[in-house]
């Protein structure tokens, strides 16, 4: 799929067929994630690939908007490792760029995915951190649920000329 097509047609997919996702494809998604830009090339990301059904089933106990996760083939927890930051506070932007790359790569490979926000909700971050045994200084930004899509959505078409300003607001 061409890059612009992937960007303009990606949607959050929350229903999955149950078909497994090849590990080779998961590695492609992670390669896409790690190709993201980061402040000073600090690359503060760490990824937890979650394939255990027991863990996927537990997520809705700790995240209020995650009922689709038990139906997903897998999930990727995108984390920032704070000690890797060269420029304090930029880990969120770095990890968000990595997350968007995963969403786009998943879509380009015919998969469906959805971004579930964790940081900056402290309680959620602590509970998910405990569930996945994250060490201190590693903060979960989001969880991405991934699977073969069982729903189709139209392109978002959110282009809005009123949001564009030229030279000055
Ligand atoms: C920071 C962030 C947090 C999100 N958290 C959730 C979430 O917890 N649960 C969920 O179902 N979708 C979540 N989403 C997906 C949004 O609901 C979705 O992107 C938005 O409604 C636009 O729809 P689209 O992705 O299909 O274009 C999140 C998206 C972002 C960027």
PDB file of C-alpha atoms and ligand atoms in Angstrom:
ATOM      1  CA  UNK A   1       0.000   0.000   0.000  1.00  0.00           C
ATOM      2  CA  UNK A   2       1.307   3.432  -0.910  1.00  0.00           C
ATOM      3  CA  UNK A   3       2.191   5.709   2.066  1.00  0.00           C
ATOM      4  CA  UNK A   4      -0.433   8.403   1.409  1.00  0.00           C
ATOM      5  CA  UNK A   5      -3.123   5.769   0.931  1.00  0.00           C
ATOM      6  CA  UNK A   6      -2.210   4.152   4.264  1.00  0.00           C
ATOM      7  CA  UNK A   7      -2.288   7.516   6.053  1.00  0.00           C
ATOM      8  CA  UNK A   8      -5.594   8.634   4.533  1.00  0.00           C
ATOM      9  CA  UNK A   9      -7.461   5.334   5.017  1.00  0.00           C
ATOM     10  CA  UNK A  10      -6.258   4.174   8.480  1.00  0.00           C
ATOM     11  CA  UNK A  11      -9.007   3.814  11.091  1.00  0.00           C
ATOM     12  CA  UNK A  12      -9.189   2.403  14.622  1.00  0.00           C
ATOM     13  CA  UNK A  13     -10.266  -1.235  14.278  1.00  0.00           C
ATOM     14  CA  UNK A  14     -11.811  -2.803  17.369  1.00  0.00           C
ATOM     15  CA  UNK A  15     -13.241  -6.066  15.973  1.00  0.00           C
ATOM     16  CA  UNK A  16     -10.968  -8.919  14.974  1.00  0.00           C
ATOM     17  CA  UNK A  17     -11.473 -12.233  13.168  1.00  0.00           C
ATOM     18  CA  UNK A  18      -9.534 -14.388  15.633  1.00  0.00           C
ATOM     19  CA  UNK A  19      -6.995 -15.430  12.963  1.00  0.00           C
ATOM     20  CA  UNK A  20      -3.456 -15.347  14.382  1.00  0.00           C
ATOM     21  CA  UNK A  21      -0.868 -12.789  13.235  1.00  0.00           C
ATOM     22  CA  UNK A  22       2.464 -14.166  12.008  1.00  0.00           C
ATOM     23  CA  UNK A  23       5.448 -13.271  14.208  1.00  0.00           C
ATOM     24  CA  UNK A  24       7.288 -12.109  11.044  1.00  0.00           C
ATOM     25  CA  UNK A  25       4.596  -9.446  10.621  1.00  0.00           C
ATOM     26  CA  UNK A  26       4.936  -8.402  14.266  1.00  0.00           C
ATOM     27  CA  UNK A  27       8.678  -7.872  13.670  1.00  0.00           C
ATOM     28  CA  UNK A  28       7.833  -5.705  10.654  1.00  0.00           C
ATOM     29  CA  UNK A  29       5.558  -3.571  12.841  1.00  0.00           C
ATOM     30  CA  UNK A  30       8.339  -3.194  15.416  1.00  0.00           C
ATOM     31  CA  UNK A  31      10.822  -2.276  12.693  1.00  0.00           C
ATOM     32  CA  UNK A  32       8.375   0.419  11.576  1.00  0.00           C
ATOM     33  CA  UNK A  33       8.088   1.610  15.200  1.00  0.00           C
ATOM     34  CA  UNK A  34      11.840   1.897  15.626  1.00  0.00           C
ATOM     35  CA  UNK A  35      12.155   3.821  12.356  1.00  0.00           C
ATOM     36  CA  UNK A  36      10.307   6.753  13.939  1.00  0.00           C
ATOM     37  CA  UNK A  37      12.018  10.086  14.504  1.00  0.00           C
ATOM     38  CA  UNK A  38      13.001  10.982  18.081  1.00  0.00           C
ATOM     39  CA  UNK A  39      14.426  14.040  19.819  1.00  0.00           C
ATOM     40  CA  UNK A  40      18.202  14.010  19.362  1.00  0.00           C
ATOM     41  CA  UNK A  41      17.747  10.430  18.056  1.00  0.00           C
ATOM     42  CA  UNK A  42      17.281   9.390  21.694  1.00  0.00           C
ATOM     43  CA  UNK A  43      15.004   6.407  20.830  1.00  0.00           C
ATOM     44  CA  UNK A  44      13.723   5.992  24.410  1.00  0.00           C
ATOM     45  CA  UNK A  45      11.192   3.312  23.417  1.00  0.00           C
ATOM     46  CA  UNK A  46      10.772  -0.234  24.701  1.00  0.00           C
ATOM     47  CA  UNK A  47       8.058  -2.601  23.470  1.00  0.00           C
ATOM     48  CA  UNK A  48       6.291  -5.475  25.212  1.00  0.00           C
ATOM     49  CA  UNK A  49       4.692  -7.886  22.713  1.00  0.00           C
ATOM     50  CA  UNK A  50       1.695  -9.436  24.461  1.00  0.00           C
ATOM     51  CA  UNK A  51       0.496 -12.743  23.007  1.00  0.00           C
ATOM     52  CA  UNK A  52      -0.584 -14.590  26.177  1.00  0.00           C
ATOM     53  CA  UNK A  53      -4.360 -14.830  26.218  1.00  0.00           C
ATOM     54  CA  UNK A  54      -4.410 -14.638  30.035  1.00  0.00           C
ATOM     55  CA  UNK A  55      -2.737 -11.216  29.924  1.00  0.00           C
ATOM     56  CA  UNK A  56      -4.911  -9.926  27.043  1.00  0.00           C
ATOM     57  CA  UNK A  57      -8.017 -10.991  28.987  1.00  0.00           C
ATOM     58  CA  UNK A  58      -6.822  -9.094  32.077  1.00  0.00           C
ATOM     59  CA  UNK A  59      -6.390  -5.717  30.378  1.00  0.00           C
ATOM     60  CA  UNK A  60     -10.043  -4.565  30.717  1.00  0.00           C
ATOM     61  CA  UNK A  61      -9.647  -4.874  34.513  1.00  0.00           C
ATOM     62  CA  UNK A  62      -7.058  -2.102  34.376  1.00  0.00           C
ATOM     63  CA  UNK A  63      -8.099   0.064  31.418  1.00  0.00           C
ATOM     64  CA  UNK A  64     -11.658   1.456  31.089  1.00  0.00           C
ATOM     65  CA  UNK A  65     -11.804   1.615  27.259  1.00  0.00           C
ATOM     66  CA  UNK A  66     -10.173  -1.646  26.283  1.00  0.00           C
ATOM     67  CA  UNK A  67     -12.993  -4.181  25.879  1.00  0.00           C
ATOM     68  CA  UNK A  68     -11.646  -5.129  22.410  1.00  0.00           C
ATOM     69  CA  UNK A  69      -8.291  -6.371  23.737  1.00  0.00           C
ATOM     70  CA  UNK A  70      -9.388  -9.939  24.675  1.00  0.00           C
ATOM     71  CA  UNK A  71     -10.524 -10.364  21.037  1.00  0.00           C
ATOM     72  CA  UNK A  72      -7.212  -9.184  19.576  1.00  0.00           C
ATOM     73  CA  UNK A  73      -4.542 -11.531  18.245  1.00  0.00           C
ATOM     74  CA  UNK A  74      -1.922  -9.627  20.212  1.00  0.00           C
ATOM     75  CA  UNK A  75      -1.118  -6.275  21.714  1.00  0.00           C
ATOM     76  CA  UNK A  76       2.012  -4.156  21.831  1.00  0.00           C
ATOM     77  CA  UNK A  77       2.719  -2.100  24.932  1.00  0.00           C
ATOM     78  CA  UNK A  78       4.714   0.988  23.921  1.00  0.00           C
ATOM     79  CA  UNK A  79       6.854   2.253  26.792  1.00  0.00           C
ATOM     80  CA  UNK A  80       9.297   5.092  27.363  1.00  0.00           C
ATOM     81  CA  UNK A  81      12.520   4.354  29.248  1.00  0.00           C
ATOM     82  CA  UNK A  82      13.218   7.662  30.936  1.00  0.00           C
ATOM     83  CA  UNK A  83      16.950   7.156  31.446  1.00  0.00           C
ATOM     84  CA  UNK A  84      17.379   7.043  27.652  1.00  0.00           C
ATOM     85  CA  UNK A  85      16.108  10.596  27.273  1.00  0.00           C
ATOM     86  CA  UNK A  86      18.663  13.178  26.149  1.00  0.00           C
ATOM     87  CA  UNK A  87      16.047  15.924  26.185  1.00  0.00           C
ATOM     88  CA  UNK A  88      13.793  15.575  29.227  1.00  0.00           C
ATOM     89  CA  UNK A  89      10.086  15.308  28.516  1.00  0.00           C
ATOM     90  CA  UNK A  90      10.313  14.418  24.833  1.00  0.00           C
ATOM     91  CA  UNK A  91       9.812  10.669  25.385  1.00  0.00           C
ATOM     92  CA  UNK A  92       6.059  11.055  24.895  1.00  0.00           C
ATOM     93  CA  UNK A  93       6.457  12.553  21.431  1.00  0.00           C
ATOM     94  CA  UNK A  94       9.082   9.967  20.471  1.00  0.00           C
ATOM     95  CA  UNK A  95       6.903   7.053  21.589  1.00  0.00           C
ATOM     96  CA  UNK A  96       3.790   8.572  19.998  1.00  0.00           C
ATOM     97  CA  UNK A  97       5.633   8.731  16.659  1.00  0.00           C
ATOM     98  CA  UNK A  98       6.606   5.054  17.081  1.00  0.00           C
ATOM     99  CA  UNK A  99       2.978   4.215  17.906  1.00  0.00           C
ATOM    100  CA  UNK A 100       1.628   5.912  14.791  1.00  0.00           C
ATOM    101  CA  UNK A 101       4.193   4.022  12.690  1.00  0.00           C
ATOM    102  CA  UNK A 102       2.873   0.740  14.126  1.00  0.00           C
ATOM    103  CA  UNK A 103      -0.722   1.718  13.319  1.00  0.00           C
ATOM    104  CA  UNK A 104       0.174   2.651   9.745  1.00  0.00           C
ATOM    105  CA  UNK A 105       2.334  -0.437   9.189  1.00  0.00           C
ATOM    106  CA  UNK A 106      -0.435  -2.680  10.565  1.00  0.00           C
ATOM    107  CA  UNK A 107      -2.946  -1.092   8.210  1.00  0.00           C
ATOM    108  CA  UNK A 108      -0.535  -1.396   5.264  1.00  0.00           C
ATOM    109  CA  UNK A 109      -0.213  -5.130   6.040  1.00  0.00           C
ATOM    110  CA  UNK A 110      -4.014  -5.584   6.072  1.00  0.00           C
ATOM    111  CA  UNK A 111      -4.290  -5.736   9.868  1.00  0.00           C
ATOM    112  CA  UNK A 112      -6.578  -3.723  12.137  1.00  0.00           C
ATOM    113  CA  UNK A 113      -5.276  -1.888  15.201  1.00  0.00           C
ATOM    114  CA  UNK A 114      -6.295   0.627  17.833  1.00  0.00           C
ATOM    115  CA  UNK A 115      -4.263   2.909  20.132  1.00  0.00           C
ATOM    116  CA  UNK A 116      -5.297   2.700  23.821  1.00  0.00           C
ATOM    117  CA  UNK A 117      -3.998   5.619  25.841  1.00  0.00           C
ATOM    118  CA  UNK A 118      -2.319   4.918  29.188  1.00  0.00           C
ATOM    119  CA  UNK A 119       0.046   7.801  30.078  1.00  0.00           C
ATOM    120  CA  UNK A 120      -0.687  10.364  31.610  1.00  0.00           C
ATOM    121  CA  UNK A 121      -3.387   8.494  33.587  1.00  0.00           C
ATOM    122  CA  UNK A 122      -1.288   7.628  36.658  1.00  0.00           C
ATOM    123  CA  UNK A 123      -3.519   4.867  38.033  1.00  0.00           C
ATOM    124  CA  UNK A 124      -3.726   3.117  34.659  1.00  0.00           C
ATOM    125  CA  UNK A 125       0.032   3.419  34.125  1.00  0.00           C
ATOM    126  CA  UNK A 126       0.809   1.960  37.564  1.00  0.00           C
ATOM    127  CA  UNK A 127      -1.633  -0.954  37.212  1.00  0.00           C
ATOM    128  CA  UNK A 128      -0.426  -1.831  33.696  1.00  0.00           C
ATOM    129  CA  UNK A 129       3.180  -1.403  34.838  1.00  0.00           C
ATOM    130  CA  UNK A 130       2.575  -3.973  37.598  1.00  0.00           C
ATOM    131  CA  UNK A 131       0.741  -6.385  35.262  1.00  0.00           C
ATOM    132  CA  UNK A 132       3.660  -6.450  32.813  1.00  0.00           C
ATOM    133  CA  UNK A 133       6.446  -6.232  35.402  1.00  0.00           C
ATOM    134  CA  UNK A 134       7.843  -2.949  34.067  1.00  0.00           C
ATOM    135  CA  UNK A 135      10.949  -1.809  35.953  1.00  0.00           C
ATOM    136  CA  UNK A 136      11.104   1.628  37.607  1.00  0.00           C
ATOM    137  CA  UNK A 137      11.693   4.454  35.136  1.00  0.00           C
ATOM    138  CA  UNK A 138       9.825   2.658  32.343  1.00  0.00           C
ATOM    139  CA  UNK A 139       6.445   4.309  31.658  1.00  0.00           C
ATOM    140  CA  UNK A 140       3.743   2.767  29.445  1.00  0.00           C
ATOM    141  CA  UNK A 141       2.516   5.337  26.898  1.00  0.00           C
ATOM    142  CA  UNK A 142      -0.134   3.157  25.292  1.00  0.00           C
ATOM    143  CA  UNK A 143      -1.230  -0.323  24.355  1.00  0.00           C
ATOM    144  CA  UNK A 144      -1.963  -1.171  20.716  1.00  0.00           C
ATOM    145  CA  UNK A 145      -4.499  -3.963  20.122  1.00  0.00           C
ATOM    146  CA  UNK A 146      -3.842  -5.737  16.805  1.00  0.00           C
ATOM    147  CA  UNK A 147      -5.611  -8.433  14.795  1.00  0.00           C
ATOM    148  CA  UNK A 148      -7.053  -9.345  11.433  1.00  0.00           C
ATOM    149  CA  UNK A 149      -9.961  -6.943  10.948  1.00  0.00           C
ATOM    150  CA  UNK A 150     -13.582  -8.077  11.262  1.00  0.00           C
ATOM    151  CA  UNK A 151     -14.951  -4.609  10.507  1.00  0.00           C
ATOM    152  CA  UNK A 152     -14.449  -2.094   7.711  1.00  0.00           C
ATOM    153  CA  UNK A 153     -14.589   1.666   8.134  1.00  0.00           C
ATOM    154  CA  UNK A 154     -14.618   4.474   5.568  1.00  0.00           C
ATOM    155  CA  UNK A 155     -11.666   6.877   5.284  1.00  0.00           C
ATOM    156  CA  UNK A 156     -11.845   9.601   7.959  1.00  0.00           C
ATOM    157  CA  UNK A 157     -11.941  12.638   5.624  1.00  0.00           C
ATOM    158  CA  UNK A 158     -11.084  15.144   8.350  1.00  0.00           C
ATOM    159  CA  UNK A 159      -9.302  17.675   6.185  1.00  0.00           C
ATOM    160  CA  UNK A 160     -10.450  21.080   7.492  1.00  0.00           C
ATOM    161  CA  UNK A 161      -9.241  24.254   5.834  1.00  0.00           C
ATOM    162  CA  UNK A 162     -10.296  26.364   8.861  1.00  0.00           C
ATOM    163  CA  UNK A 163      -7.496  24.728  10.914  1.00  0.00           C
ATOM    164  CA  UNK A 164      -4.789  26.055   8.640  1.00  0.00           C
ATOM    165  CA  UNK A 165      -3.134  29.418   9.260  1.00  0.00           C
ATOM    166  CA  UNK A 166      -0.623  31.093   7.028  1.00  0.00           C
ATOM    167  CA  UNK A 167       2.427  32.738   8.577  1.00  0.00           C
ATOM    168  CA  UNK A 168       0.420  34.124  11.564  1.00  0.00           C
ATOM    169  CA  UNK A 169      -2.768  32.896  13.346  1.00  0.00           C
TER     170      UNK A 169
HETATM  171  C1  LIG B   1      -3.890   9.170  22.664  1.00  0.00           C
HETATM  172  C2  LIG B   1      -4.994   8.280  22.194  1.00  0.00           C
HETATM  173  C3  LIG B   1      -5.675   7.515  23.109  1.00  0.00           C
HETATM  174  C4  LIG B   1      -6.709   6.650  22.672  1.00  0.00           C
HETATM  175  N1  LIG B   1      -7.306   5.835  23.591  1.00  0.00           N
HETATM  176  C5  LIG B   1      -8.272   4.968  23.161  1.00  0.00           C
HETATM  177  C6  LIG B   1      -8.849   4.039  24.084  1.00  0.00           C
HETATM  178  O1  LIG B   1      -8.509   4.008  25.256  1.00  0.00           O
HETATM  179  N2  LIG B   1      -9.802   3.188  23.610  1.00  0.00           N
HETATM  180  C7  LIG B   1     -10.195   3.200  22.303  1.00  0.00           C
HETATM  181  O2  LIG B   1     -11.057   2.390  21.943  1.00  0.00           O
HETATM  182  N3  LIG B   1      -9.662   4.075  21.398  1.00  0.00           N
HETATM  183  C8  LIG B   1      -8.703   4.940  21.797  1.00  0.00           C
HETATM  184  N4  LIG B   1      -8.101   5.789  20.894  1.00  0.00           N
HETATM  185  C9  LIG B   1      -8.536   5.774  19.482  1.00  0.00           C
HETATM  186  C10 LIG B   1      -9.425   6.991  19.180  1.00  0.00           C
HETATM  187  O3  LIG B   1     -10.682   6.813  19.783  1.00  0.00           O
HETATM  188  C11 LIG B   1      -9.541   7.140  17.656  1.00  0.00           C
HETATM  189  O4  LIG B   1      -8.268   7.339  17.105  1.00  0.00           O
HETATM  190  C12 LIG B   1     -10.429   8.324  17.269  1.00  0.00           C
HETATM  191  O5  LIG B   1     -11.773   8.098  17.659  1.00  0.00           O
HETATM  192  C13 LIG B   1     -10.411   8.570  15.757  1.00  0.00           C
HETATM  193  O6  LIG B   1     -10.844   7.428  15.049  1.00  0.00           O
HETATM  194  P1  LIG B   1      -9.893   6.700  13.977  1.00  0.00           P
HETATM  195  O7  LIG B   1      -8.653   6.241  14.695  1.00  0.00           O
HETATM  196  O8  LIG B   1     -10.723   5.553  13.458  1.00  0.00           O
HETATM  197  O9  LIG B   1      -9.551   7.673  12.902  1.00  0.00           O
HETATM  198  C14 LIG B   1      -7.077   6.630  21.295  1.00  0.00           C
HETATM  199  C15 LIG B   1      -6.364   7.423  20.390  1.00  0.00           C
HETATM  200  C16 LIG B   1      -5.318   8.214  20.826  1.00  0.00           C
HETATM  201  C17 LIG B   1      -4.524   9.011  19.804  1.00  0.00           C
END
